[in-house]
Amino acid sequence: FVVDIADLIDRSIAWFGVWEGEQLEDMARVCHANRPDYFFDIGANSGIYSVMFALKGIAPQVVAFEPDPGNYAHLLANLYVNNLAGKVRTLPYAVGAAAGEVELMEAGSHNRGESWIAHPDKPPEEALGVATHRVRQVRFDDEFAISGKTLVIKMDVEGSEFHALKGMERTLKDNRCYL
C-alpha cells in the first residue's frame, strides 16, 4: 500500500497492516455468506476495502467511488501497486440525491478520510477544510441499472449517507442489498 504516515488511516495501515479491521472482517463475512455480484465502495478514500475485496476475489465486480481528487489519486496508486488497475472500476464522483456539481471540503493531511460534501441541511464541520473543490455528484440509480442481484455496499461519506441513499432507492428496492 502507498502510505503517508502523517495521515491517520495510512499510519494505521503502515503500523498494523489494516484500517477498520473489525468492520473489514464483518463485511468479508457478509460477502462470504451471501456471494455478492457487486461490491460497491462509496467513499473509497485510499481503497483499503476495494483492494482487499478485489485481491481476495470476494465479489466478481468491485466499484469504488471517491470524489476527493487527492484521495482518488491515492486510490489509483494503491490499485496500481496491487496489480488491480483496470480490475476495479473507479469513479471520481460523489454519490448523492441529485446529479450535478457540489462543493467538497478537503480535510487536512492528518486524516484525508474526513473530506466532506457541503450541504445546506448539514451544519458546518468544526474544522474548516484546507481546500474546496467543485466535484461531480451522481445519482447511483442514474449510473447503474441493476436488478435481481446481490450487492454489498460499504458507504463512508462523512455525513452524506442519507443523501446518497436517496439517490439509490431503485437499486435498493430491486436487489438484495447489504450495507
Tab-separated table of C-alpha atoms in Angstrom:
chain	number	residue	atom	x	y	z
A	1	PHE	CA	0.000	0.000	0.000
A	2	VAL	CA	1.145	3.539	-0.685
A	3	VAL	CA	1.089	5.314	2.692
A	4	ASP	CA	1.782	8.728	4.169
A	5	ILE	CA	2.305	8.274	7.902
A	6	ALA	CA	1.121	11.839	8.562
A	7	ASP	CA	-2.394	10.560	7.754
A	8	LEU	CA	-4.267	8.653	10.474
A	9	ILE	CA	-5.616	5.944	8.150
A	10	ASP	CA	-2.336	5.423	6.303
A	11	ARG	CA	-0.423	5.309	9.578
A	12	SER	CA	-2.723	2.530	10.823
A	13	ILE	CA	-2.179	0.593	7.594
A	14	ALA	CA	1.613	1.064	7.843
A	15	TRP	CA	1.882	0.118	11.512
A	16	PHE	CA	-0.849	-2.504	11.875
A	17	GLY	CA	-1.452	-3.640	8.295
A	18	VAL	CA	-5.130	-2.689	8.400
A	19	TRP	CA	-7.679	0.062	8.923
A	20	GLU	CA	-11.065	-0.719	10.473
A	21	GLY	CA	-10.111	-4.365	10.869
A	22	GLU	CA	-13.309	-5.449	12.630
A	23	GLN	CA	-15.558	-3.764	10.060
A	24	LEU	CA	-13.487	-5.177	7.204
A	25	GLU	CA	-13.799	-8.694	8.660
A	26	ASP	CA	-17.542	-8.268	9.294
A	27	MET	CA	-18.104	-7.136	5.725
A	28	ALA	CA	-15.986	-10.016	4.387
A	29	ARG	CA	-18.139	-12.473	6.404
A	30	VAL	CA	-21.311	-10.967	4.898
A	31	CYS	CA	-19.786	-11.350	1.440
A	32	HIS	CA	-18.722	-14.957	2.005
A	33	ALA	CA	-22.182	-15.852	3.338
A	34	ASN	CA	-24.099	-14.110	0.540
A	35	ARG	CA	-21.813	-14.297	-2.518
A	36	PRO	CA	-22.446	-10.787	-3.881
A	37	ASP	CA	-22.455	-9.964	-7.568
A	38	TYR	CA	-21.080	-6.495	-6.770
A	39	PHE	CA	-19.139	-4.788	-4.037
A	40	PHE	CA	-19.600	-1.003	-4.030
A	41	ASP	CA	-17.124	1.114	-2.062
A	42	ILE	CA	-18.808	4.521	-1.785
A	43	GLY	CA	-16.339	6.928	-0.234
A	44	ALA	CA	-13.384	4.678	-1.040
A	45	ASN	CA	-10.646	7.029	0.228
A	46	SER	CA	-7.341	5.231	-0.460
A	47	GLY	CA	-9.138	1.986	-1.320
A	48	ILE	CA	-8.442	-0.410	1.564
A	49	TYR	CA	-11.834	-2.140	1.144
A	50	SER	CA	-11.694	-2.162	-2.663
A	51	VAL	CA	-8.140	-3.513	-2.738
A	52	MET	CA	-8.743	-6.205	-0.114
A	53	PHE	CA	-12.010	-7.398	-1.647
A	54	ALA	CA	-10.598	-7.414	-5.188
A	55	LEU	CA	-7.412	-9.238	-4.113
A	56	LYS	CA	-9.432	-11.882	-2.278
A	57	GLY	CA	-11.976	-12.263	-5.103
A	58	ILE	CA	-14.804	-11.656	-2.650
A	59	ALA	CA	-17.048	-10.143	-5.341
A	60	PRO	CA	-16.692	-10.529	-9.113
A	61	GLN	CA	-17.251	-6.804	-9.651
A	62	VAL	CA	-15.756	-4.129	-7.403
A	63	VAL	CA	-16.671	-0.475	-7.951
A	64	ALA	CA	-15.114	2.409	-5.992
A	65	PHE	CA	-16.434	5.985	-5.775
A	66	GLU	CA	-14.106	8.705	-4.427
A	67	PRO	CA	-14.713	12.396	-5.200
A	68	ASP	CA	-11.742	13.935	-3.349
A	69	PRO	CA	-9.060	14.454	-6.050
A	70	GLY	CA	-6.133	13.668	-3.721
A	71	ASN	CA	-7.818	10.580	-2.291
A	72	TYR	CA	-8.783	9.454	-5.803
A	73	ALA	CA	-5.122	9.658	-6.902
A	74	HIS	CA	-4.166	7.663	-3.777
A	75	LEU	CA	-6.838	5.060	-4.610
A	76	LEU	CA	-5.471	4.687	-8.155
A	77	ALA	CA	-1.910	4.349	-6.825
A	78	ASN	CA	-2.976	1.595	-4.407
A	79	LEU	CA	-4.799	-0.266	-7.172
A	80	TYR	CA	-1.696	0.030	-9.362
A	81	VAL	CA	0.783	-1.277	-6.746
A	82	ASN	CA	-1.548	-4.225	-6.090
A	83	ASN	CA	-1.883	-5.072	-9.818
A	84	LEU	CA	-5.583	-4.170	-9.728
A	85	ALA	CA	-5.592	-1.252	-12.174
A	86	GLY	CA	-8.395	-1.990	-14.609
A	87	LYS	CA	-9.835	-4.727	-12.384
A	88	VAL	CA	-11.640	-2.335	-10.026
A	89	ARG	CA	-13.911	0.214	-11.651
A	90	THR	CA	-13.130	3.642	-10.209
A	91	LEU	CA	-15.382	6.682	-10.416
A	92	PRO	CA	-14.188	10.115	-9.230
A	93	TYR	CA	-17.681	11.182	-8.185
A	94	ALA	CA	-19.689	11.894	-5.088
A	95	VAL	CA	-22.915	9.915	-4.738
A	96	GLY	CA	-25.979	11.917	-3.778
A	97	ALA	CA	-29.694	12.542	-4.133
A	98	ALA	CA	-29.316	14.679	-7.269
A	99	ALA	CA	-26.849	14.812	-10.141
A	100	GLY	CA	-24.845	17.991	-10.538
A	101	GLU	CA	-21.812	19.786	-9.226
A	102	VAL	CA	-21.217	20.060	-5.472
A	103	GLU	CA	-18.636	21.584	-3.176
A	104	LEU	CA	-16.234	19.170	-1.500
A	105	MET	CA	-14.334	20.380	1.546
A	106	GLU	CA	-10.917	18.726	1.621
A	107	ALA	CA	-9.821	17.530	5.042
A	108	GLY	CA	-6.376	18.220	6.395
A	109	SER	CA	-3.395	15.917	5.938
A	110	HIS	CA	-3.881	14.423	9.441
A	111	ASN	CA	-6.941	12.466	8.193
A	112	ARG	CA	-7.768	12.775	4.498
A	113	GLY	CA	-10.707	10.438	5.062
A	114	GLU	CA	-12.645	13.304	6.633
A	115	SER	CA	-13.268	15.271	3.408
A	116	TRP	CA	-16.974	16.060	3.085
A	117	ILE	CA	-19.637	17.407	0.762
A	118	ALA	CA	-21.178	20.712	1.864
A	119	HIS	CA	-24.990	20.539	2.191
A	120	PRO	CA	-27.434	23.289	3.163
A	121	ASP	CA	-29.047	20.906	5.689
A	122	LYS	CA	-25.751	19.825	7.224
A	123	PRO	CA	-24.111	22.008	9.871
A	124	PRO	CA	-20.550	23.086	9.066
A	125	GLU	CA	-17.771	20.907	10.397
A	126	GLU	CA	-15.829	22.081	13.421
A	127	ALA	CA	-12.617	22.278	11.412
A	128	LEU	CA	-12.570	24.162	8.168
A	129	GLY	CA	-11.445	22.275	5.097
A	130	VAL	CA	-7.963	23.105	3.852
A	131	ALA	CA	-9.286	23.465	0.304
A	132	THR	CA	-12.537	23.292	-1.589
A	133	HIS	CA	-13.179	21.528	-4.867
A	134	ARG	CA	-16.138	21.556	-7.215
A	135	VAL	CA	-16.801	17.867	-7.930
A	136	ARG	CA	-19.337	15.930	-9.933
A	137	GLN	CA	-22.104	14.263	-7.968
A	138	VAL	CA	-24.163	11.441	-9.481
A	139	ARG	CA	-27.323	9.645	-8.526
A	140	PHE	CA	-26.406	5.978	-8.183
A	141	ASP	CA	-29.644	4.939	-9.913
A	142	ASP	CA	-28.669	7.046	-12.957
A	143	GLU	CA	-25.277	5.324	-13.225
A	144	PHE	CA	-26.347	1.720	-12.646
A	145	ALA	CA	-29.370	-0.280	-13.781
A	146	ILE	CA	-29.016	-3.405	-11.667
A	147	SER	CA	-31.886	-5.710	-10.778
A	148	GLY	CA	-32.168	-9.103	-9.120
A	149	LYS	CA	-28.560	-9.151	-7.907
A	150	THR	CA	-26.836	-9.337	-4.547
A	151	LEU	CA	-24.971	-6.161	-3.634
A	152	VAL	CA	-22.697	-5.387	-0.721
A	153	ILE	CA	-22.267	-1.666	-0.193
A	154	LYS	CA	-19.718	-0.025	2.066
A	155	MET	CA	-20.580	3.645	2.456
A	156	ASP	CA	-18.480	6.162	4.367
A	157	VAL	CA	-19.323	9.616	3.050
A	158	GLU	CA	-18.888	11.803	6.118
A	159	GLY	CA	-22.484	12.748	6.855
A	160	SER	CA	-23.872	12.494	3.311
A	161	GLU	CA	-25.167	8.936	3.729
A	162	PHE	CA	-28.869	9.842	3.627
A	163	HIS	CA	-28.293	11.950	0.504
A	164	ALA	CA	-26.502	9.052	-1.174
A	165	LEU	CA	-29.169	6.519	-0.157
A	166	LYS	CA	-31.898	8.748	-1.613
A	167	GLY	CA	-30.175	8.503	-4.996
A	168	MET	CA	-30.109	4.691	-4.686
A	169	GLU	CA	-33.770	3.978	-3.920
A	170	ARG	CA	-34.496	1.901	-7.039
A	171	THR	CA	-31.291	-0.105	-6.677
A	172	LEU	CA	-32.021	-0.803	-3.003
A	173	LYS	CA	-35.578	-1.989	-3.810
A	174	ASP	CA	-34.682	-4.085	-6.879
A	175	ASN	CA	-31.770	-6.018	-5.370
A	176	ARG	CA	-30.720	-7.938	-2.288
A	177	CYS	CA	-28.531	-5.341	-0.585
A	178	TYR	CA	-26.261	-5.414	2.429
A	179	LEU	CA	-24.997	-2.068	3.689
